Structure formats: C-alpha cells, structure tokens
C-alpha cells in the first residue's frame, strides 16, 4: 500500500480498523477527502459493521461533491447503528 504522509508509518494489512480510521480522518480533516477514501475503504473492508467508517467516508464524499454516494454511505451507517449521530449529521 502506498505511504501517505500523515505522520504515521505506512498502513499494513495487520493494522486495526481504528488505526485506518485515524489515518483517513487525518487526511480528510486536512482537506484531502479524495486521498482519505481508500483508507476508509480499507477500514470498511477490515470491519464491514463499522458505522463510523461509513459515516466518515460519506462525509468525505460529500466534501468532494458526490452527494449520491455520501447519502448512500450515511444511510448505511444509520442501518448499522441507528442512533449514530454522525450518520444523521453527515446526511
């Protein structure tokens, strides 16, 4: 996997979903949502039940102007965890 300079070592297959989310969020919060998407994808692949990963990926898609994908991800986050506030806010 390509190393993205987020002040951390490159992601590996053994890293946790939480580590992948932190790396993706660091990029997204620095205004790089396009670069964050593959890291959210990796977090989702490692834990498909992670509502946070779907909600934050939805927010990244929204920031990129892909509102259809953003809504789909936020809706999926809410299906996984209905009371999850971030899913509602990102929608």
PDB file of N, CA and C in Angstrom:
ATOM      1  N   UNK A   1       0.850  -1.182   0.000  1.00  0.00           N
ATOM      2  CA  UNK A   1       0.000   0.000   0.000  1.00  0.00           C
ATOM      3  C   UNK A   1       0.888   1.236   0.000  1.00  0.00           C
ATOM      4  N   UNK A   2       0.479   2.247  -0.711  1.00  0.00           N
ATOM      5  CA  UNK A   2       1.237   3.483  -0.803  1.00  0.00           C
ATOM      6  C   UNK A   2       1.260   4.211   0.533  1.00  0.00           C
ATOM      7  N   UNK A   3       2.442   4.753   0.865  1.00  0.00           N
ATOM      8  CA  UNK A   3       2.583   5.515   2.109  1.00  0.00           C
ATOM      9  C   UNK A   3       2.056   6.929   1.899  1.00  0.00           C
ATOM     10  N   UNK A   4       1.116   7.336   2.723  1.00  0.00           N
ATOM     11  CA  UNK A   4       0.589   8.696   2.697  1.00  0.00           C
ATOM     12  C   UNK A   4       1.145   9.417   3.910  1.00  0.00           C
ATOM     13  N   UNK A   5       1.756  10.549   3.705  1.00  0.00           N
ATOM     14  CA  UNK A   5       2.430  11.255   4.787  1.00  0.00           C
ATOM     15  C   UNK A   5       1.416  11.880   5.732  1.00  0.00           C
ATOM     16  N   UNK A   6       1.030  11.120   6.730  1.00  0.00           N
ATOM     17  CA  UNK A   6       0.119  11.616   7.760  1.00  0.00           C
ATOM     18  C   UNK A   6       0.783  11.542   9.125  1.00  0.00           C
ATOM     19  N   UNK A   7       2.129  11.476   9.117  1.00  0.00           N
ATOM     20  CA  UNK A   7       2.851  11.408  10.367  1.00  0.00           C
ATOM     21  C   UNK A   7       2.825  10.032  11.006  1.00  0.00           C
ATOM     22  N   UNK A   8       2.489   9.021  10.224  1.00  0.00           N
ATOM     23  CA  UNK A   8       2.432   7.649  10.727  1.00  0.00           C
ATOM     24  C   UNK A   8       3.132   6.742   9.723  1.00  0.00           C
ATOM     25  N   UNK A   9       3.532   5.556  10.147  1.00  0.00           N
ATOM     26  CA  UNK A   9       4.103   4.608   9.191  1.00  0.00           C
ATOM     27  C   UNK A   9       3.053   4.161   8.186  1.00  0.00           C
ATOM     28  N   UNK A  10       3.482   3.581   7.074  1.00  0.00           N
ATOM     29  CA  UNK A  10       2.507   3.127   6.076  1.00  0.00           C
ATOM     30  C   UNK A  10       1.547   2.103   6.668  1.00  0.00           C
ATOM     31  N   UNK A  11       0.326   2.105   6.153  1.00  0.00           N
ATOM     32  CA  UNK A  11      -0.671   1.141   6.614  1.00  0.00           C
ATOM     33  C   UNK A  11      -0.303  -0.251   6.126  1.00  0.00           C
ATOM     34  N   UNK A  12      -0.574  -1.225   6.943  1.00  0.00           N
ATOM     35  CA  UNK A  12      -0.333  -2.613   6.576  1.00  0.00           C
ATOM     36  C   UNK A  12      -1.622  -3.393   6.771  1.00  0.00           C
ATOM     37  N   UNK A  13      -1.616  -4.606   6.290  1.00  0.00           N
ATOM     38  CA  UNK A  13      -2.801  -5.452   6.426  1.00  0.00           C
ATOM     39  C   UNK A  13      -3.110  -5.782   7.884  1.00  0.00           C
ATOM     40  N   UNK A  14      -2.140  -5.660   8.775  1.00  0.00           N
ATOM     41  CA  UNK A  14      -2.359  -6.033  10.167  1.00  0.00           C
ATOM     42  C   UNK A  14      -2.892  -4.879  11.009  1.00  0.00           C
ATOM     43  N   UNK A  15      -3.017  -3.715  10.436  1.00  0.00           N
ATOM     44  CA  UNK A  15      -3.487  -2.588  11.228  1.00  0.00           C
ATOM     45  C   UNK A  15      -4.983  -2.689  11.490  1.00  0.00           C
ATOM     46  N   UNK A  16      -5.376  -2.137  12.611  1.00  0.00           N
ATOM     47  CA  UNK A  16      -6.774  -2.221  13.027  1.00  0.00           C
ATOM     48  C   UNK A  16      -7.649  -1.243  12.258  1.00  0.00           C
ATOM     49  N   UNK A  17      -8.923  -1.492  12.348  1.00  0.00           N
ATOM     50  CA  UNK A  17      -9.895  -0.579  11.752  1.00  0.00           C
ATOM     51  C   UNK A  17      -9.732   0.815  12.345  1.00  0.00           C
ATOM     52  N   UNK A  18      -9.540   0.905  13.642  1.00  0.00           N
ATOM     53  CA  UNK A  18      -9.380   2.206  14.301  1.00  0.00           C
ATOM     54  C   UNK A  18      -8.164   2.951  13.769  1.00  0.00           C
ATOM     55  N   UNK A  19      -7.064   2.242  13.544  1.00  0.00           N
ATOM     56  CA  UNK A  19      -5.868   2.892  13.003  1.00  0.00           C
ATOM     57  C   UNK A  19      -6.133   3.407  11.589  1.00  0.00           C
ATOM     58  N   UNK A  20      -6.838   2.633  10.810  1.00  0.00           N
ATOM     59  CA  UNK A  20      -7.165   3.060   9.446  1.00  0.00           C
ATOM     60  C   UNK A  20      -8.093   4.268   9.469  1.00  0.00           C
ATOM     61  N   UNK A  21      -9.054   4.266  10.381  1.00  0.00           N
ATOM     62  CA  UNK A  21      -9.949   5.420  10.513  1.00  0.00           C
ATOM     63  C   UNK A  21      -9.184   6.676  10.912  1.00  0.00           C
ATOM     64  N   UNK A  22      -8.259   6.545  11.858  1.00  0.00           N
ATOM     65  CA  UNK A  22      -7.473   7.710  12.281  1.00  0.00           C
ATOM     66  C   UNK A  22      -6.674   8.279  11.124  1.00  0.00           C
ATOM     67  N   UNK A  23      -6.053   7.401  10.337  1.00  0.00           N
ATOM     68  CA  UNK A  23      -5.266   7.860   9.191  1.00  0.00           C
ATOM     69  C   UNK A  23      -6.158   8.537   8.150  1.00  0.00           C
ATOM     70  N   UNK A  24      -7.321   7.951   7.872  1.00  0.00           N
ATOM     71  CA  UNK A  24      -8.255   8.534   6.905  1.00  0.00           C
ATOM     72  C   UNK A  24      -8.771   9.881   7.397  1.00  0.00           C
ATOM     73  N   UNK A  25      -9.139   9.945   8.672  1.00  0.00           N
ATOM     74  CA  UNK A  25      -9.649  11.198   9.223  1.00  0.00           C
ATOM     75  C   UNK A  25      -8.596  12.294   9.194  1.00  0.00           C
ATOM     76  N   UNK A  26      -7.348  11.932   9.443  1.00  0.00           N
ATOM     77  CA  UNK A  26      -6.269  12.933   9.388  1.00  0.00           C
ATOM     78  C   UNK A  26      -6.201  13.564   8.009  1.00  0.00           C
ATOM     79  N   UNK A  27      -6.322  12.748   6.975  1.00  0.00           N
ATOM     80  CA  UNK A  27      -6.308  13.280   5.609  1.00  0.00           C
ATOM     81  C   UNK A  27      -7.560  14.114   5.328  1.00  0.00           C
ATOM     82  N   UNK A  28      -8.713  13.593   5.680  1.00  0.00           N
ATOM     83  CA  UNK A  28      -9.964  14.301   5.413  1.00  0.00           C
ATOM     84  C   UNK A  28      -9.992  15.652   6.111  1.00  0.00           C
ATOM     85  N   UNK A  29      -9.545  15.679   7.362  1.00  0.00           N
ATOM     86  CA  UNK A  29      -9.570  16.924   8.124  1.00  0.00           C
ATOM     87  C   UNK A  29      -8.542  17.927   7.618  1.00  0.00           C
ATOM     88  N   UNK A  30      -7.546  17.443   6.875  1.00  0.00           N
ATOM     89  CA  UNK A  30      -6.559  18.343   6.265  1.00  0.00           C
ATOM     90  C   UNK A  30      -6.998  18.764   4.857  1.00  0.00           C
ATOM     91  N   UNK A  31      -8.239  18.478   4.513  1.00  0.00           N
ATOM     92  CA  UNK A  31      -8.753  18.907   3.216  1.00  0.00           C
ATOM     93  C   UNK A  31      -8.391  17.982   2.069  1.00  0.00           C
ATOM     94  N   UNK A  32      -8.135  16.711   2.374  1.00  0.00           N
ATOM     95  CA  UNK A  32      -7.775  15.746   1.347  1.00  0.00           C
ATOM     96  C   UNK A  32      -8.755  14.561   1.346  1.00  0.00           C
ATOM     97  N   UNK A  33     -10.029  14.839   1.115  1.00  0.00           N
ATOM     98  CA  UNK A  33     -11.006  13.743   1.166  1.00  0.00           C
ATOM     99  C   UNK A  33     -10.773  12.681   0.102  1.00  0.00           C
ATOM    100  N   UNK A  34     -10.313  13.064  -1.085  1.00  0.00           N
ATOM    101  CA  UNK A  34     -10.072  12.082  -2.151  1.00  0.00           C
ATOM    102  C   UNK A  34      -9.006  11.065  -1.725  1.00  0.00           C
ATOM    103  N   UNK A  35      -7.982  11.537  -1.038  1.00  0.00           N
ATOM    104  CA  UNK A  35      -6.922  10.655  -0.566  1.00  0.00           C
ATOM    105  C   UNK A  35      -7.386   9.802   0.619  1.00  0.00           C
ATOM    106  N   UNK A  36      -8.382  10.296   1.354  1.00  0.00           N
ATOM    107  CA  UNK A  36      -8.888   9.570   2.519  1.00  0.00           C
ATOM    108  C   UNK A  36      -9.790   8.397   2.129  1.00  0.00           C
ATOM    109  N   UNK A  37     -10.462   8.485   1.006  1.00  0.00           N
ATOM    110  CA  UNK A  37     -11.437   7.464   0.597  1.00  0.00           C
ATOM    111  C   UNK A  37     -10.838   6.055   0.597  1.00  0.00           C
ATOM    112  N   UNK A  38      -9.659   5.811  -0.010  1.00  0.00           N
ATOM    113  CA  UNK A  38      -9.127   4.443   0.013  1.00  0.00           C
ATOM    114  C   UNK A  38      -8.851   3.927   1.428  1.00  0.00           C
ATOM    115  N   UNK A  39      -8.522   4.823   2.342  1.00  0.00           N
ATOM    116  CA  UNK A  39      -8.286   4.406   3.716  1.00  0.00           C
ATOM    117  C   UNK A  39      -9.597   4.066   4.413  1.00  0.00           C
ATOM    118  N   UNK A  40     -10.656   4.826   4.126  1.00  0.00           N
ATOM    119  CA  UNK A  40     -11.979   4.453   4.635  1.00  0.00           C
ATOM    120  C   UNK A  40     -12.405   3.109   4.048  1.00  0.00           C
ATOM    121  N   UNK A  41     -12.131   2.918   2.746  1.00  0.00           N
ATOM    122  CA  UNK A  41     -12.449   1.633   2.108  1.00  0.00           C
ATOM    123  C   UNK A  41     -11.751   0.483   2.832  1.00  0.00           C
ATOM    124  N   UNK A  42     -10.475   0.681   3.193  1.00  0.00           N
ATOM    125  CA  UNK A  42      -9.712  -0.355   3.888  1.00  0.00           C
ATOM    126  C   UNK A  42     -10.295  -0.618   5.275  1.00  0.00           C
ATOM    127  N   UNK A  43     -10.719   0.443   5.955  1.00  0.00           N
ATOM    128  CA  UNK A  43     -11.335   0.276   7.274  1.00  0.00           C
ATOM    129  C   UNK A  43     -12.628  -0.518   7.154  1.00  0.00           C
ATOM    130  N   UNK A  44     -13.415  -0.209   6.140  1.00  0.00           N
ATOM    131  CA  UNK A  44     -14.679  -0.923   5.920  1.00  0.00           C
ATOM    132  C   UNK A  44     -14.414  -2.375   5.544  1.00  0.00           C
ATOM    133  N   UNK A  45     -13.392  -2.615   4.738  1.00  0.00           N
ATOM    134  CA  UNK A  45     -13.051  -3.990   4.361  1.00  0.00           C
ATOM    135  C   UNK A  45     -12.628  -4.803   5.587  1.00  0.00           C
ATOM    136  N   UNK A  46     -11.948  -4.149   6.524  1.00  0.00           N
ATOM    137  CA  UNK A  46     -11.495  -4.874   7.708  1.00  0.00           C
ATOM    138  C   UNK A  46     -12.615  -5.054   8.737  1.00  0.00           C
ATOM    139  N   UNK A  47     -13.634  -4.175   8.699  1.00  0.00           N
ATOM    140  CA  UNK A  47     -14.781  -4.305   9.612  1.00  0.00           C
ATOM    141  C   UNK A  47     -16.020  -3.720   8.948  1.00  0.00           C
ATOM    142  N   UNK A  48     -16.736  -4.534   8.161  1.00  0.00           N
ATOM    143  CA  UNK A  48     -17.916  -4.050   7.439  1.00  0.00           C
ATOM    144  C   UNK A  48     -19.065  -3.585   8.334  1.00  0.00           C
ATOM    145  N   UNK A  49     -18.970  -3.820   9.635  1.00  0.00           N
ATOM    146  CA  UNK A  49     -20.026  -3.375  10.543  1.00  0.00           C
ATOM    147  C   UNK A  49     -19.675  -2.052  11.231  1.00  0.00           C
ATOM    148  N   UNK A  50     -18.609  -1.396  10.799  1.00  0.00           N
ATOM    149  CA  UNK A  50     -18.157  -0.154  11.429  1.00  0.00           C
ATOM    150  C   UNK A  50     -18.943   1.046  10.878  1.00  0.00           C
ATOM    151  N   UNK A  51     -19.945   1.466  11.623  1.00  0.00           N
ATOM    152  CA  UNK A  51     -20.789   2.584  11.196  1.00  0.00           C
ATOM    153  C   UNK A  51     -19.974   3.869  11.039  1.00  0.00           C
ATOM    154  N   UNK A  52     -18.994   4.081  11.908  1.00  0.00           N
ATOM    155  CA  UNK A  52     -18.167   5.291  11.821  1.00  0.00           C
ATOM    156  C   UNK A  52     -17.464   5.386  10.478  1.00  0.00           C
ATOM    157  N   UNK A  53     -16.933   4.274   9.995  1.00  0.00           N
ATOM    158  CA  UNK A  53     -16.217   4.289   8.720  1.00  0.00           C
ATOM    159  C   UNK A  53     -17.141   4.704   7.580  1.00  0.00           C
ATOM    160  N   UNK A  54     -18.357   4.177   7.581  1.00  0.00           N
ATOM    161  CA  UNK A  54     -19.313   4.562   6.537  1.00  0.00           C
ATOM    162  C   UNK A  54     -19.701   6.035   6.656  1.00  0.00           C
ATOM    163  N   UNK A  55     -19.937   6.502   7.876  1.00  0.00           N
ATOM    164  CA  UNK A  55     -20.345   7.897   8.074  1.00  0.00           C
ATOM    165  C   UNK A  55     -19.240   8.862   7.673  1.00  0.00           C
ATOM    166  N   UNK A  56     -18.010   8.575   8.091  1.00  0.00           N
ATOM    167  CA  UNK A  56     -16.908   9.470   7.742  1.00  0.00           C
ATOM    168  C   UNK A  56     -16.584   9.406   6.257  1.00  0.00           C
ATOM    169  N   UNK A  57     -16.703   8.219   5.645  1.00  0.00           N
ATOM    170  CA  UNK A  57     -16.495   8.139   4.203  1.00  0.00           C
ATOM    171  C   UNK A  57     -17.589   8.936   3.494  1.00  0.00           C
ATOM    172  N   UNK A  58     -18.817   8.863   4.016  1.00  0.00           N
ATOM    173  CA  UNK A  58     -19.902   9.664   3.443  1.00  0.00           C
ATOM    174  C   UNK A  58     -19.604  11.146   3.521  1.00  0.00           C
ATOM    175  N   UNK A  59     -19.060  11.579   4.626  1.00  0.00           N
ATOM    176  CA  UNK A  59     -18.686  12.983   4.771  1.00  0.00           C
ATOM    177  C   UNK A  59     -17.598  13.360   3.763  1.00  0.00           C
ATOM    178  N   UNK A  60     -16.632  12.464   3.548  1.00  0.00           N
ATOM    179  CA  UNK A  60     -15.583  12.728   2.560  1.00  0.00           C
ATOM    180  C   UNK A  60     -16.181  12.841   1.161  1.00  0.00           C
ATOM    181  N   UNK A  61     -17.103  11.931   0.836  1.00  0.00           N
ATOM    182  CA  UNK A  61     -17.768  12.020  -0.470  1.00  0.00           C
ATOM    183  C   UNK A  61     -18.547  13.328  -0.595  1.00  0.00           C
ATOM    184  N   UNK A  62     -19.199  13.734   0.475  1.00  0.00           N
ATOM    185  CA  UNK A  62     -19.950  14.999   0.440  1.00  0.00           C
ATOM    186  C   UNK A  62     -19.015  16.170   0.165  1.00  0.00           C
ATOM    187  N   UNK A  63     -17.867  16.169   0.812  1.00  0.00           N
ATOM    188  CA  UNK A  63     -16.888  17.245   0.600  1.00  0.00           C
ATOM    189  C   UNK A  63     -16.371  17.265  -0.833  1.00  0.00           C
ATOM    190  N   UNK A  64     -16.405  16.100  -1.496  1.00  0.00           N
ATOM    191  CA  UNK A  64     -15.972  16.019  -2.887  1.00  0.00           C
ATOM    192  C   UNK A  64     -17.110  16.346  -3.851  1.00  0.00           C
ATOM    193  N   UNK A  65     -18.319  16.522  -3.338  1.00  0.00           N
ATOM    194  CA  UNK A  65     -19.461  16.842  -4.189  1.00  0.00           C
ATOM    195  C   UNK A  65     -20.196  15.630  -4.717  1.00  0.00           C
ATOM    196  N   UNK A  66     -19.849  14.432  -4.250  1.00  0.00           N
ATOM    197  CA  UNK A  66     -20.530  13.210  -4.673  1.00  0.00           C
ATOM    198  C   UNK A  66     -21.651  12.922  -3.668  1.00  0.00           C
ATOM    199  N   UNK A  67     -22.745  13.659  -3.819  1.00  0.00           N
ATOM    200  CA  UNK A  67     -23.829  13.616  -2.844  1.00  0.00           C
ATOM    201  C   UNK A  67     -24.583  12.290  -2.845  1.00  0.00           C
ATOM    202  N   UNK A  68     -24.671  11.649  -3.984  1.00  0.00           N
ATOM    203  CA  UNK A  68     -25.368  10.364  -4.052  1.00  0.00           C
ATOM    204  C   UNK A  68     -24.616   9.306  -3.233  1.00  0.00           C
ATOM    205  N   UNK A  69     -23.298   9.226  -3.410  1.00  0.00           N
ATOM    206  CA  UNK A  69     -22.512   8.248  -2.649  1.00  0.00           C
ATOM    207  C   UNK A  69     -22.476   8.625  -1.169  1.00  0.00           C
ATOM    208  N   UNK A  70     -22.430   9.933  -0.887  1.00  0.00           N
ATOM    209  CA  UNK A  70     -22.437  10.392   0.501  1.00  0.00           C
ATOM    210  C   UNK A  70     -23.713   9.946   1.209  1.00  0.00           C
ATOM    211  N   UNK A  71     -24.834  10.135   0.556  1.00  0.00           N
ATOM    212  CA  UNK A  71     -26.114   9.738   1.149  1.00  0.00           C
ATOM    213  C   UNK A  71     -26.187   8.228   1.345  1.00  0.00           C
ATOM    214  N   UNK A  72     -25.693   7.473   0.358  1.00  0.00           N
ATOM    215  CA  UNK A  72     -25.712   6.009   0.475  1.00  0.00           C
ATOM    216  C   UNK A  72     -24.879   5.549   1.671  1.00  0.00           C
ATOM    217  N   UNK A  73     -23.684   6.136   1.848  1.00  0.00           N
ATOM    218  CA  UNK A  73     -22.838   5.748   2.973  1.00  0.00           C
ATOM    219  C   UNK A  73     -23.457   6.140   4.310  1.00  0.00           C
ATOM    220  N   UNK A  74     -24.014   7.333   4.391  1.00  0.00           N
ATOM    221  CA  UNK A  74     -24.634   7.777   5.649  1.00  0.00           C
ATOM    222  C   UNK A  74     -25.858   6.926   5.991  1.00  0.00           C
ATOM    223  N   UNK A  75     -26.649   6.605   4.980  1.00  0.00           N
ATOM    224  CA  UNK A  75     -27.794   5.731   5.220  1.00  0.00           C
ATOM    225  C   UNK A  75     -27.354   4.351   5.700  1.00  0.00           C
ATOM    226  N   UNK A  76     -26.253   3.845   5.117  1.00  0.00           N
ATOM    227  CA  UNK A  76     -25.743   2.537   5.547  1.00  0.00           C
ATOM    228  C   UNK A  76     -25.249   2.616   6.990  1.00  0.00           C
ATOM    229  N   UNK A  77     -24.584   3.704   7.340  1.00  0.00           N
ATOM    230  CA  UNK A  77     -24.131   3.890   8.726  1.00  0.00           C
ATOM    231  C   UNK A  77     -25.317   3.847   9.683  1.00  0.00           C
ATOM    232  N   UNK A  78     -26.408   4.484   9.294  1.00  0.00           N
ATOM    233  CA  UNK A  78     -27.597   4.512  10.147  1.00  0.00           C
ATOM    234  C   UNK A  78     -28.279   3.147  10.228  1.00  0.00           C
ATOM    235  N   UNK A  79     -28.184   2.349   9.171  1.00  0.00           N
ATOM    236  CA  UNK A  79     -28.716   0.985   9.234  1.00  0.00           C
ATOM    237  C   UNK A  79     -27.911   0.149  10.217  1.00  0.00           C
ATOM    238  N   UNK A  80     -26.594   0.374  10.239  1.00  0.00           N
ATOM    239  CA  UNK A  80     -25.723  -0.384  11.136  1.00  0.00           C
ATOM    240  C   UNK A  80     -25.906   0.041  12.591  1.00  0.00           C
ATOM    241  N   UNK A  81     -26.091   1.339  12.792  1.00  0.00           N
ATOM    242  CA  UNK A  81     -26.190   1.883  14.160  1.00  0.00           C
ATOM    243  C   UNK A  81     -27.174   3.042  14.144  1.00  0.00           C
ATOM    244  N   UNK A  82     -28.474   2.763  14.235  1.00  0.00           N
ATOM    245  CA  UNK A  82     -29.497   3.811  14.104  1.00  0.00           C
ATOM    246  C   UNK A  82     -29.302   5.049  14.982  1.00  0.00           C
ATOM    247  N   UNK A  83     -28.826   4.937  16.202  1.00  0.00           N
ATOM    248  CA  UNK A  83     -28.681   6.159  16.994  1.00  0.00           C
ATOM    249  C   UNK A  83     -27.387   6.921  16.726  1.00  0.00           C
ATOM    250  N   UNK A  84     -26.585   6.473  15.748  1.00  0.00           N
ATOM    251  CA  UNK A  84     -25.285   7.081  15.480  1.00  0.00           C
ATOM    252  C   UNK A  84     -25.463   8.494  14.931  1.00  0.00           C
ATOM    253  N   UNK A  85     -25.151   9.491  15.725  1.00  0.00           N
ATOM    254  CA  UNK A  85     -25.399  10.891  15.380  1.00  0.00           C
ATOM    255  C   UNK A  85     -24.644  11.329  14.135  1.00  0.00           C
ATOM    256  N   UNK A  86     -23.408  10.877  13.946  1.00  0.00           N
ATOM    257  CA  UNK A  86     -22.620  11.323  12.803  1.00  0.00           C
ATOM    258  C   UNK A  86     -23.286  10.952  11.483  1.00  0.00           C
ATOM    259  N   UNK A  87     -23.967   9.836  11.454  1.00  0.00           N
ATOM    260  CA  UNK A  87     -24.693   9.448  10.248  1.00  0.00           C
ATOM    261  C   UNK A  87     -25.783  10.426   9.906  1.00  0.00           C
ATOM    262  N   UNK A  88     -26.478  10.928  10.915  1.00  0.00           N
ATOM    263  CA  UNK A  88     -27.532  11.926  10.705  1.00  0.00           C
ATOM    264  C   UNK A  88     -26.948  13.261  10.277  1.00  0.00           C
ATOM    265  N   UNK A  89     -25.893  13.676  10.937  1.00  0.00           N
ATOM    266  CA  UNK A  89     -25.273  14.986  10.652  1.00  0.00           C
ATOM    267  C   UNK A  89     -24.703  15.005   9.251  1.00  0.00           C
ATOM    268  N   UNK A  90     -24.045  13.930   8.840  1.00  0.00           N
ATOM    269  CA  UNK A  90     -23.408  13.893   7.525  1.00  0.00           C
ATOM    270  C   UNK A  90     -24.419  13.855   6.393  1.00  0.00           C
ATOM    271  N   UNK A  91     -25.611  13.329   6.666  1.00  0.00           N
ATOM    272  CA  UNK A  91     -26.657  13.273   5.638  1.00  0.00           C
ATOM    273  C   UNK A  91     -27.127  14.651   5.335  1.00  0.00           C
TER     274      UNK A  91
END
